[in-house]
XYZ file of C-alpha atoms in Angstrom:
649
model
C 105.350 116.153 126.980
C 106.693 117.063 123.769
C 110.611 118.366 123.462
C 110.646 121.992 122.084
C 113.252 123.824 120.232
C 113.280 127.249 118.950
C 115.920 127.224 116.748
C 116.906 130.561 113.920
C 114.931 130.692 110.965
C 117.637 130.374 108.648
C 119.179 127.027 109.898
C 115.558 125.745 111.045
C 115.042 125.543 107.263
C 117.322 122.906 107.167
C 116.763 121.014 109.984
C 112.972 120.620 109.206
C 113.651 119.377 105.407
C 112.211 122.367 104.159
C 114.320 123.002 101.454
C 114.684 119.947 99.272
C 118.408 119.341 98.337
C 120.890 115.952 98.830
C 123.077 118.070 101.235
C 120.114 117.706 103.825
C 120.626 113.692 103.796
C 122.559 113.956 106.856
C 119.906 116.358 108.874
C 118.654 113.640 112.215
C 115.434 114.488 112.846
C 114.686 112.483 115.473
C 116.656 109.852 117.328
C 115.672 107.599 120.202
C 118.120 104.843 121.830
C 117.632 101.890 124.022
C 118.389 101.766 127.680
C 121.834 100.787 129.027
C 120.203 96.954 129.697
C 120.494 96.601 126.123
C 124.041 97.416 125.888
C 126.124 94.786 123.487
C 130.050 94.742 123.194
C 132.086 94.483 119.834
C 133.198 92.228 118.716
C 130.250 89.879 118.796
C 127.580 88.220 117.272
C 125.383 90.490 117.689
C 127.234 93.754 116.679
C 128.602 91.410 113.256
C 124.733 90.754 112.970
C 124.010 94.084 113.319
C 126.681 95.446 110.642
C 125.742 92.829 108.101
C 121.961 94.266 108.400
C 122.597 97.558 108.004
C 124.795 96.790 105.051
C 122.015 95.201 103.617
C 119.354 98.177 104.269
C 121.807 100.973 103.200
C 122.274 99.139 99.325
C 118.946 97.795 98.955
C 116.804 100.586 100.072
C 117.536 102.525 97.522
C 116.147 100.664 95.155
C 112.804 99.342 96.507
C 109.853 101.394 95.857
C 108.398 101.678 99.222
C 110.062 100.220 102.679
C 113.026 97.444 102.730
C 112.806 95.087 105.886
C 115.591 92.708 107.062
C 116.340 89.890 109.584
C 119.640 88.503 110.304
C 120.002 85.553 111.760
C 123.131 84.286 113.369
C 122.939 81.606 116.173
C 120.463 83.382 119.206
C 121.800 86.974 118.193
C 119.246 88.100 115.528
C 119.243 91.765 114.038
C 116.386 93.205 113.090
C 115.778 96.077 110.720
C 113.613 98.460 108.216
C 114.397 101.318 106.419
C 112.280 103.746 104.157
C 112.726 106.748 101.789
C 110.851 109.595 100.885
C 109.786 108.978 97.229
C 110.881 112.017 96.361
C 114.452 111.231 97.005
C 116.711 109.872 94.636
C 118.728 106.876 95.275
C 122.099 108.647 95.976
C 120.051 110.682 98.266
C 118.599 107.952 99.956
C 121.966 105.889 100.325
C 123.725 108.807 101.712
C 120.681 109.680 104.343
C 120.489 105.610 105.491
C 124.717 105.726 105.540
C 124.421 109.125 107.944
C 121.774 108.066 109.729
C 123.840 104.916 110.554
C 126.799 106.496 111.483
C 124.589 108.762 114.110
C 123.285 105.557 115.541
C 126.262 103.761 115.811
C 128.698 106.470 116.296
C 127.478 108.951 117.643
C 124.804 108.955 119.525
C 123.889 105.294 120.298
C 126.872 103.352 120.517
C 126.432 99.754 121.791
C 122.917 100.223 122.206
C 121.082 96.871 120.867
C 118.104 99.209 119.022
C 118.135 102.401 117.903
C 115.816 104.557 115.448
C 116.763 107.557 113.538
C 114.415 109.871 111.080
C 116.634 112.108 108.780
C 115.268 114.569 106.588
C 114.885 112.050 103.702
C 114.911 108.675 105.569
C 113.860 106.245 108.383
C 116.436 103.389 109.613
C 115.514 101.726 112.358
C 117.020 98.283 114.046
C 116.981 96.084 116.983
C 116.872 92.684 118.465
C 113.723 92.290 118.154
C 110.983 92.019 115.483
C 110.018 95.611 114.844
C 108.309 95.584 111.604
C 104.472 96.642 111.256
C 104.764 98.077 115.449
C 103.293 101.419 116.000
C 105.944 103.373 118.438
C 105.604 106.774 119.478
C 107.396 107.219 122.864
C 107.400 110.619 122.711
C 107.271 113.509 119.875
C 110.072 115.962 118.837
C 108.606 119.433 118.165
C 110.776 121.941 115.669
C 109.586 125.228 114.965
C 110.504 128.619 113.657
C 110.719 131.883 115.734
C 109.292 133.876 113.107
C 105.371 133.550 113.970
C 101.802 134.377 112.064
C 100.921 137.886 111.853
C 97.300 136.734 112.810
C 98.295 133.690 115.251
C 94.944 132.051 116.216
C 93.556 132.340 112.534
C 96.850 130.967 111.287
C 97.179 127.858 113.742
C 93.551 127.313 112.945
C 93.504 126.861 109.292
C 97.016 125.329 109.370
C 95.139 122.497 111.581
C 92.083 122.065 109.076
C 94.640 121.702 106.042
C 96.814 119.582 107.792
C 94.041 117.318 109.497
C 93.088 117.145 105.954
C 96.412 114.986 104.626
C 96.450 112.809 107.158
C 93.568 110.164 106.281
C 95.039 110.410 102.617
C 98.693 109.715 104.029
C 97.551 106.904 106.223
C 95.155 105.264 103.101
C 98.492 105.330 100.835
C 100.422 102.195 99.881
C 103.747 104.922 100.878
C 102.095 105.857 104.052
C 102.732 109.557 102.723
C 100.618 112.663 101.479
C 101.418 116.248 101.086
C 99.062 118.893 100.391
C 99.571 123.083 99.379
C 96.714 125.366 100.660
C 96.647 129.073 100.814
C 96.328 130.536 104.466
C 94.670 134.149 105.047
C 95.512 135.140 108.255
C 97.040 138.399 108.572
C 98.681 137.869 105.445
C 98.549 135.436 102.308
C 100.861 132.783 103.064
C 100.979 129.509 101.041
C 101.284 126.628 103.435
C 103.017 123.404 102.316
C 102.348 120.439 104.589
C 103.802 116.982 104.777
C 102.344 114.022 106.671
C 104.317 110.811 106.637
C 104.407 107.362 108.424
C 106.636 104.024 107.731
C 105.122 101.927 105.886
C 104.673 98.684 107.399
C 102.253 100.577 109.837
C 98.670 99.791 109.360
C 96.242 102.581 108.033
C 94.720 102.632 111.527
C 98.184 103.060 113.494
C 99.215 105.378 110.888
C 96.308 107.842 111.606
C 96.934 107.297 114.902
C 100.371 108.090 114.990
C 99.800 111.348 112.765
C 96.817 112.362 114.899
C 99.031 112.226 117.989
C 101.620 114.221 116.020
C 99.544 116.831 115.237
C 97.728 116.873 118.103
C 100.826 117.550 120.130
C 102.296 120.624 117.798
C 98.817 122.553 117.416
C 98.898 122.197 121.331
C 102.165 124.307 121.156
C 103.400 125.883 118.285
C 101.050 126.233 115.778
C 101.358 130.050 115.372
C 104.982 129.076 113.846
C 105.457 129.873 109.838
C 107.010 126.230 109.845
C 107.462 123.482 111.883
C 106.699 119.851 112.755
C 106.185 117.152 115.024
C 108.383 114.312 114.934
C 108.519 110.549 116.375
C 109.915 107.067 115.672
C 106.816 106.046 113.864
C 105.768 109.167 111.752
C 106.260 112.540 111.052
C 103.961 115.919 110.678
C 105.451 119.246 109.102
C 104.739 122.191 107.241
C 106.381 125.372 106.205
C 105.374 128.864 103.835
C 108.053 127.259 101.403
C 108.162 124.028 99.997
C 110.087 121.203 100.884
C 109.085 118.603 98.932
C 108.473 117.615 95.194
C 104.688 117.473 95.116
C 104.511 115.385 92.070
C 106.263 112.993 93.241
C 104.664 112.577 97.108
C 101.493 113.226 94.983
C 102.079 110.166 92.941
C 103.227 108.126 96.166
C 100.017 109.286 97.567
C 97.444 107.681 95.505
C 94.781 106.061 97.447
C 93.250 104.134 94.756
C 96.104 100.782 94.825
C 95.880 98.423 98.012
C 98.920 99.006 99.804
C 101.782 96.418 98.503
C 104.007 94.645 100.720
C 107.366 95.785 101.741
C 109.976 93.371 100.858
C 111.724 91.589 103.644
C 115.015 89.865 103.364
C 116.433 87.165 105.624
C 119.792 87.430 105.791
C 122.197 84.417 106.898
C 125.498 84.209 107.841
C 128.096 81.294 107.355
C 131.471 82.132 107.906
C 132.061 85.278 105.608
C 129.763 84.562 103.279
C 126.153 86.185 103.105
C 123.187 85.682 101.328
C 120.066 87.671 100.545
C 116.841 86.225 99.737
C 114.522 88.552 98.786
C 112.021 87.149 96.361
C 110.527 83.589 95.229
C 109.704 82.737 92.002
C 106.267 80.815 91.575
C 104.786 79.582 88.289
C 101.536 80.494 86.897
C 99.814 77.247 87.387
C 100.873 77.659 91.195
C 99.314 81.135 91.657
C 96.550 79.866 89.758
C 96.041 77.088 92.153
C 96.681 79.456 95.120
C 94.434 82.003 94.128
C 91.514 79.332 93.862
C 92.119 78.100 97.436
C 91.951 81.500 98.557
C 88.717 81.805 96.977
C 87.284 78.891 98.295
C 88.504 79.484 101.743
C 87.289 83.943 101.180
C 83.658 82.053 100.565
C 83.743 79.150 103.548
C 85.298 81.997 106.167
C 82.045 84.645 105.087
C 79.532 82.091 105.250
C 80.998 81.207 109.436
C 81.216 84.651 109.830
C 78.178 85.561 109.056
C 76.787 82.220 111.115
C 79.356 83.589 113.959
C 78.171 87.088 113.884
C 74.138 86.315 113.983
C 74.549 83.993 117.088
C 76.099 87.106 119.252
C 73.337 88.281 121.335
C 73.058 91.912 122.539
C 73.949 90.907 126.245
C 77.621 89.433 124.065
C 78.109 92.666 122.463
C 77.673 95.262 125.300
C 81.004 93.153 126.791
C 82.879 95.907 125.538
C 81.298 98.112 127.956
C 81.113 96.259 131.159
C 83.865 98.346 132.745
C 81.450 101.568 132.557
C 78.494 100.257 134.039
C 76.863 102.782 135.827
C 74.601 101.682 138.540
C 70.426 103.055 136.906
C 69.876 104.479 141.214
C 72.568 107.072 139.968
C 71.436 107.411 136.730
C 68.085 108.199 138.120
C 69.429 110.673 140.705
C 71.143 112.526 137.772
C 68.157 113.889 136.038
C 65.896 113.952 139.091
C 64.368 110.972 138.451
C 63.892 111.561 134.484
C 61.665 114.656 135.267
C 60.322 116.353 132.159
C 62.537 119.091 133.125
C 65.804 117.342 132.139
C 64.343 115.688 128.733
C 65.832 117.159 125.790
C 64.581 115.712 122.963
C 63.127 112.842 121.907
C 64.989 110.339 120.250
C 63.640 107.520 117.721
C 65.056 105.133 120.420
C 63.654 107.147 123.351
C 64.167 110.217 125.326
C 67.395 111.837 125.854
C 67.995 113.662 129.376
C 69.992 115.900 130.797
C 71.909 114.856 134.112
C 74.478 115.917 136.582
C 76.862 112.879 138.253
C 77.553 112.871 141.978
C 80.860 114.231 140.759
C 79.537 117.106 139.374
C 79.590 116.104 135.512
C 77.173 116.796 133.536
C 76.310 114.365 130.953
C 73.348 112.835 128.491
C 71.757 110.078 129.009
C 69.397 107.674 126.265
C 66.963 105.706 128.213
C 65.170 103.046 125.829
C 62.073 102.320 126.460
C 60.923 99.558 128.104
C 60.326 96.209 126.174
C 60.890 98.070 122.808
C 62.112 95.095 121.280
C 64.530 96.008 117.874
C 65.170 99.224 119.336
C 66.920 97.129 122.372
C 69.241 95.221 120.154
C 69.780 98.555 118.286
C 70.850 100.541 121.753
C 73.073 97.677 122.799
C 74.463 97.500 119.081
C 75.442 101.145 119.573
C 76.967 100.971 122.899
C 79.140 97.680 121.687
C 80.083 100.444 118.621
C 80.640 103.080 119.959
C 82.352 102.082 123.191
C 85.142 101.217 120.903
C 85.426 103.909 118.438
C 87.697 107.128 119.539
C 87.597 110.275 117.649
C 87.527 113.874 118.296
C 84.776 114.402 116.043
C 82.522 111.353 117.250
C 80.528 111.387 120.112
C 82.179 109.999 123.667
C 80.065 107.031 125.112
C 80.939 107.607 128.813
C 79.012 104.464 130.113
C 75.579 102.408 130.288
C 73.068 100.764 132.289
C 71.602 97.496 131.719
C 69.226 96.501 135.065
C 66.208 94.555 134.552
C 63.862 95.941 131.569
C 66.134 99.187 132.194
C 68.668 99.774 129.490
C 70.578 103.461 129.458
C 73.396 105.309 127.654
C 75.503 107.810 128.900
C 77.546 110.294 126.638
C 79.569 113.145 127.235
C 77.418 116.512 127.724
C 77.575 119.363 124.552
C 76.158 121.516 125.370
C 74.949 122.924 121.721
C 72.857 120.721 121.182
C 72.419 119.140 117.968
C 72.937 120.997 114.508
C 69.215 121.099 113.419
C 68.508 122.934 116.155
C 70.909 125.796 115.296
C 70.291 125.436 111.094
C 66.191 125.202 111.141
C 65.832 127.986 114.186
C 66.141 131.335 112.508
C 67.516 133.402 115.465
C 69.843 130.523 116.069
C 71.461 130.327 112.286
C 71.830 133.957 111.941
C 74.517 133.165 114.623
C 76.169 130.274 112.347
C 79.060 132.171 110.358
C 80.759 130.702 107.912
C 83.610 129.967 109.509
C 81.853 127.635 111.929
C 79.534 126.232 109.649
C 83.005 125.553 107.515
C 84.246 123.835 110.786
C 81.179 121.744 111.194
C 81.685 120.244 107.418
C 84.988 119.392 107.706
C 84.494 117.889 111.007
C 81.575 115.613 110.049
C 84.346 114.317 106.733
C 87.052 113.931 109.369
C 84.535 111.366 111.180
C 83.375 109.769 108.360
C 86.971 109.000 107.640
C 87.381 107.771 110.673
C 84.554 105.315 110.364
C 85.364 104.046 106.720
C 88.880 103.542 107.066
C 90.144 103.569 110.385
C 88.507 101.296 112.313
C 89.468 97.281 111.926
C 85.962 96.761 110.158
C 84.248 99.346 107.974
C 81.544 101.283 109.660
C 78.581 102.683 108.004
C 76.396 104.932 109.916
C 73.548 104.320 107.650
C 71.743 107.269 109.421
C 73.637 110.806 108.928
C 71.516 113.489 109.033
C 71.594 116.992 111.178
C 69.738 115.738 114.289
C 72.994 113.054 114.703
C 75.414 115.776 114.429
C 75.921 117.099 117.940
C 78.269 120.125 118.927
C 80.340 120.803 121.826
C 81.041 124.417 123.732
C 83.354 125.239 120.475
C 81.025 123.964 117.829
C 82.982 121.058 117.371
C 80.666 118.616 115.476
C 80.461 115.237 116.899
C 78.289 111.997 115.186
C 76.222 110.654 117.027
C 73.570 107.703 116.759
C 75.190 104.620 116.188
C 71.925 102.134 116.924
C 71.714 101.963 112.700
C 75.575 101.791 112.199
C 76.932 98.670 110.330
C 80.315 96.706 110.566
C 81.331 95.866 107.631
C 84.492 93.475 106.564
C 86.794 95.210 104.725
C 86.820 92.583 102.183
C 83.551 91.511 101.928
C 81.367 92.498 98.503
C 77.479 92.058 100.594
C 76.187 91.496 103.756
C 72.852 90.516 104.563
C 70.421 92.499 107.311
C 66.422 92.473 107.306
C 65.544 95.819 107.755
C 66.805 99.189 106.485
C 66.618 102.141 108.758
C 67.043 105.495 107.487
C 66.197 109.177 107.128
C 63.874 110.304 104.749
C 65.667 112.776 102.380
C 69.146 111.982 103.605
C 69.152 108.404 101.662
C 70.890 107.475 98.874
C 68.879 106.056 96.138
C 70.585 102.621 95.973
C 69.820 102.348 99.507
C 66.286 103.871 99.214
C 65.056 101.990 96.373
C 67.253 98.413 96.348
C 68.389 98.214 99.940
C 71.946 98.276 98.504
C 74.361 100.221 100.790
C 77.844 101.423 101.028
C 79.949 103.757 102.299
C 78.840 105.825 99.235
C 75.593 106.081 101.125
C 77.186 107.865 103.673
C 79.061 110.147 101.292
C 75.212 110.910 99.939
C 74.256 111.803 102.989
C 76.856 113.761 104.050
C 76.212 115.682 100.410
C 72.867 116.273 101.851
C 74.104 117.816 105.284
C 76.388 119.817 103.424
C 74.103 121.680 101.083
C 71.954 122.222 104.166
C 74.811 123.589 106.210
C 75.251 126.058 103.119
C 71.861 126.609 102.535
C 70.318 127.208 105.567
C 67.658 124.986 104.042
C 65.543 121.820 105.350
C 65.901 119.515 102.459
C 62.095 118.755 101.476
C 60.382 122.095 103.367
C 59.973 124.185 100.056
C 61.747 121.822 97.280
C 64.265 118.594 96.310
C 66.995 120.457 97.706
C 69.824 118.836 95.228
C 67.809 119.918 92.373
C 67.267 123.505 93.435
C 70.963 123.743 94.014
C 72.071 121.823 90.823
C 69.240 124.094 89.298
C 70.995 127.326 89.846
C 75.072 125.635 89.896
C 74.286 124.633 86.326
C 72.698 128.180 85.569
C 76.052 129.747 86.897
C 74.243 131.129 89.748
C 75.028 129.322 92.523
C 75.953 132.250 94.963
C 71.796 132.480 94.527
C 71.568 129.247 97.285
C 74.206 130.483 99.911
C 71.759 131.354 103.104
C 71.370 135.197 103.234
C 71.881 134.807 107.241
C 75.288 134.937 106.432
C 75.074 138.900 105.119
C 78.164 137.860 103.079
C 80.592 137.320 105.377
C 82.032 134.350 103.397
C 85.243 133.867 100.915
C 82.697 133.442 97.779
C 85.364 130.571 96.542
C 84.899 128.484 99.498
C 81.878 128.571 99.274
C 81.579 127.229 95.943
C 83.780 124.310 96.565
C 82.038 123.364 99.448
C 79.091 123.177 97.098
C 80.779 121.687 94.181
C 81.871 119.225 97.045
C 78.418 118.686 98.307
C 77.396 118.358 94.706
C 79.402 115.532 93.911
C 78.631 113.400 97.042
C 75.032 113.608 96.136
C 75.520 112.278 92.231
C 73.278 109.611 91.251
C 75.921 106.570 90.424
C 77.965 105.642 93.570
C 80.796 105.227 91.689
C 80.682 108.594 90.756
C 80.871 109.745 94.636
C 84.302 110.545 96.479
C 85.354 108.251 98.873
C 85.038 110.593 102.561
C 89.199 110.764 102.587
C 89.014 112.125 99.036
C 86.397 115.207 100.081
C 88.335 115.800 103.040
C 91.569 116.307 101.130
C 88.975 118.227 98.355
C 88.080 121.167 101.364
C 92.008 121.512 101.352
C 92.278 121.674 97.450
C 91.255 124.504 94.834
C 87.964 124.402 93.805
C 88.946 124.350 89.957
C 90.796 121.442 90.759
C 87.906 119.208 91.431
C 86.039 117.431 88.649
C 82.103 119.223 87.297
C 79.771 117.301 89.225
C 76.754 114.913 87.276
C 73.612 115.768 87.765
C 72.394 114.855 91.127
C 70.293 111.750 92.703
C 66.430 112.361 93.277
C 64.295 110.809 95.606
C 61.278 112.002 93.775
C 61.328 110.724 90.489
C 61.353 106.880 91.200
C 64.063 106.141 89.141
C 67.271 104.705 89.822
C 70.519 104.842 87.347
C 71.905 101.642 88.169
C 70.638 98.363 86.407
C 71.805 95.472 88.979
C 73.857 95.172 92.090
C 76.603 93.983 89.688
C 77.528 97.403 88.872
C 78.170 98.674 91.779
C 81.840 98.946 92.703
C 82.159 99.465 96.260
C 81.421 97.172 99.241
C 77.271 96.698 99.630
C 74.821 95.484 101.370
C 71.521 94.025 100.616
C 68.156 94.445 103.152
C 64.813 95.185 102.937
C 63.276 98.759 103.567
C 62.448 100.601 106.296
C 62.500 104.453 105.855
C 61.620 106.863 108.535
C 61.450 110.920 108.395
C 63.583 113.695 110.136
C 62.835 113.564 113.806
């Protein structure tokens, strides 16, 4: 349960770092202490260990660019440490925040405790006697917040959550760990929101989101109708406030996605007598790195090659492993929609039916039934319960459990009960229903899965098959994906994989995928281009027209308010409108290169629409050509197959 404080406006801009100035060094954030079995006495090794470290962190912090990690090693009592600045604070900021946040720890509130960690305003130091670096800790979160609240609450705490959902993925794709982002709010009243999301930065990108997600996850549950606040832990922080507390150039800078992330410097720090010694970087000559850098190659190529041996030996029965503790027995499967009566079928699927049933405990769920010796579409089902049995989002579907008896093989998902989005965009009576606002919610949603999929899982995922029959909604018209039996794992670092046949959606391909069998997770930013400008449009891409060329048609004529779907009666903000289809625009442009990665667009539907850059003109599937000369150009991970295109169920 998160701790709450309501604390006066006036000295809650403080506390929350909301007004950036060195006296704030000193503001502790958060603070969290070991229990009393850790307790150590001074003198001794440890607590001389333990000064010596923090010595260390407090001058050389400073002056790294990202995160300083120590170890001190004295006979069995080791210290270990990291500490971490914002980048927008200077160094005599950042020593004086690290030298406060020690005295806290030590003094104040965690004396002879063997670990402690403390996040001030500008700073993270953490220690303990045990190796800490690059572990994801979030016992518990710290909620501020200000007692001055929205005029218009709800409306408020629900755009606050869309811009702020928005920085996280770029935050948590950062070499810093760090993004902040500036949106205008119209809820009552025109407030500009500033928001902050920030982790340390030996945390992975997956822990990171995971740590943020948390965060915010526990303040929107609370406090979210607050003009500022955050949500604070050992491993990250979430805040925001109607005035700014940060330089945005700087974070902005930190922020780039487009670097790897670098490693944070670690120094090993050893005692003899009185004298200490830092070691915190080896020089190696050129022929050495040379040398090194062709073994890694060599060994890069050998690993693929056995991993790609490795990964075509795993039979179906291998990968549904990851299910076996949700096996659901197919007698109550079968009870649950009345023994698959016509009644309960929903739709059918390209792998099968879909039904309708009701547990023995009352829940209602869906359930996939393949059909019976259906061959490909076997290994696809069990390749999409292995997936998706492992993947947790809010915005992708919840595989509940499955059933594998005989020539019987069943999924069951969590019931939503709005079906899927076609049915709501291609039924007129149904789509006059879809305001903006909810259609807005639906395209962030999809970007915040896609996200999700590309960079926060510990291989790539391509879903290879996004279109608005594998968008499913729940009771709010939260979208979930869905339909993982196409989905791909890709290695981060791997350039091509090989796979025999290309499934897809006619219409919602990209061309290097339709044409070469070269895909990416570009192809999914096409295709989520494609959803998008039918979301706006109201539109089946391919019932009157190429739908990217009859909106490109009229954006390059200056008339693109001429596409938005007149079942919205013009109940829409005109200018986010437009950036959602400058947005869709640019996923759908012919070069991959040229497409946003998913984190960018999602921090794009927080941005200014004159921000983004004009759009090329668009990818078409009907004039056979293809902008690209050879797989060497392309510069993103891709895969090679054959083809195999199918059309909108």
């Amino acid at each position: 349960m998160p701790q709450l404080r309501a604390v006066p406006l006036t000295v809650f801009l403080l506390v929350t770092s909301l007004l950036a100035a060195a006296s704030l060094s000193s503001d502790t954030l958060f603070l969290s202490c070991s229990g009393a079995a850790d307790n150590f006495t001074s003198p001794s090794p440890y607590a001389s260990n333990l000064l010596s470290l923090i010595s260390a962190l407090i001058s050389t912090t400073p002056e790294t660019p990202n995160l300083f990690s120590s170890r001190i090693t004295a006979g069995p009592s080791q210290a270990f440490g990291l500490a971490q600045c914002r980048p927008d604070a200077s160094p005599a900021v950042c020593s004086a925040c690290l030298a406060n946040a020690a005295a806290a720890a030590l003094n104040t509130s965690c004396p002879g405790n063997k670990s402690a960690s403390v996040r001030n305003v500008y700073c993270v130091l953490r220690y303990a006697d045990h190796a800490i670096a690059s572990v994801l800790e979030y016992p518990s979160f710290s909620s501020v917040f200000s007692p001055e609240n929205a005029s218009n609450p709800a409306l408020f705490g629900q755009q606050l959550g869309s811009m702020l959902s928005g920085i996280l993925p770029v935050a948590s794709s950062s070499p810093l760990r760090i993004a902040g982002g500036v949106n205008g709010v119209d809820a009552g009243m025109n407030y500009t929101v500033y928001g902050l999301a920030w982790c340390t930065a030996d945390l992975s990108p997956e822990n990171c989101y995971q740590c943020l997600d948390h965060a915010l996850m526990s303040y929107t549950g609370c406090c979210d109708f607050s003009l500022g606040g955050g949500s604070i832990t050992i491993s990250c922080i979430v805040s925001y406030n109607i005035l700014p507390f940060f330089n945005a150039s700087l974070i902005q800078n930190a922020s780039a996605i487009s670097p790897p992330p670098t490693q944070f410097k670690t120094a090993i720090v050893r005692r003899s007598g009185q004298r200490k010694r830092i070691i915190l970087a080896v020089s190696i000559s050129a022929a050495v790195v040379s040398a090194l850098i062709l073994i890694y190659i060599i060994f890069f190529i050998c690993r693929k090659k056995q991993a790609a041996r490795k990964i075509s030996k795993l039979t179906a029965e291998e990968k549904m492993s990851a299910t076996d503790s949700h096996l659901l027995p197919f007698s109550s499967l079968k009870s649950a929609t009345n023994n698959f009566s016509v009644e309960n079928k929903l739709r059918e699927g390209r792998f099968g039916p879909v039904y309708e049933g009701v547990l023995s405990d009352g829940q209602r769920v869906l359930v996939k039934r393949l059909p019976r010796a259906s061959g490909q579409g076997l290994v696809d089902l069990k390749n999409e319960a292995a997936l998706v049995s492992q993947l947790q989002h809010r915005n992708l579907v919840k595989l509940l459990g499955c059933c594998v008896q005989d020539d019987e093989t069943l999924l069951v998902y969590e019931y939503l009960p709005n079906a899927s989005l076609d049915k709501h965009l291609y039924d007129p009576a149904r789509r006059a229903k879809l305001d903006w606002e909810t259609r807005h919610l639906i395209i962030e949603g999809i970007a915040r899965g896609l996200v999700y999929l590309h960079n926060h899982s510990r291989l790539r995922i391509i879903h290879r098959d996004l279109n608005c029959t594998n968008i499913l909604l729940d009771a709010e018209m939260n979208p979930k994906i869905s339909d993982f039996g196409h989905a791909k794992l890709v290695g981060i670092d791997e350039s091509q994989w090989d796979t025999k046949q290309i499934a897809g959606t006619s219409g919602y391909m990209a061309p290097e995928y339709a044409l070469r069998g070269l895909f990416s997770t570009k192809s999914d930013v096409f295709s989520y281009g494609m959803v998008v400008l039918e979301i706006i449009t109201g539109r089946r891409n391919g019932s009157f027209t190429n739908l990217q060329t009859y909106v490109w048609q009229n954006w390059s004529q200056e008339k693109a308010e001429r596409v938005i779907d007149e079942g919205l009666d013009g109940e829409y903000r005109v200018e986010q409108v437009l950036m959602c289809i400058k947005i869709g625009l640019l996923c759908v442009q012919a070069e991959p290169e040229e497409r946003p990665s998913m984190a960018t667009v999602v921090l794009m539907l927080s941005s200014d629409a004159e921000m983004l850059p004009a759009p090329s003109r668009p990818a078409y599937f009907t004039d056979g050509s293809l902008p690209i000369s050879s797989s060497s150009e392309l510069s993103d991970n891709y895969v090679v197959g054959s083809m195999d295109m199918t059309r909108p169920r």
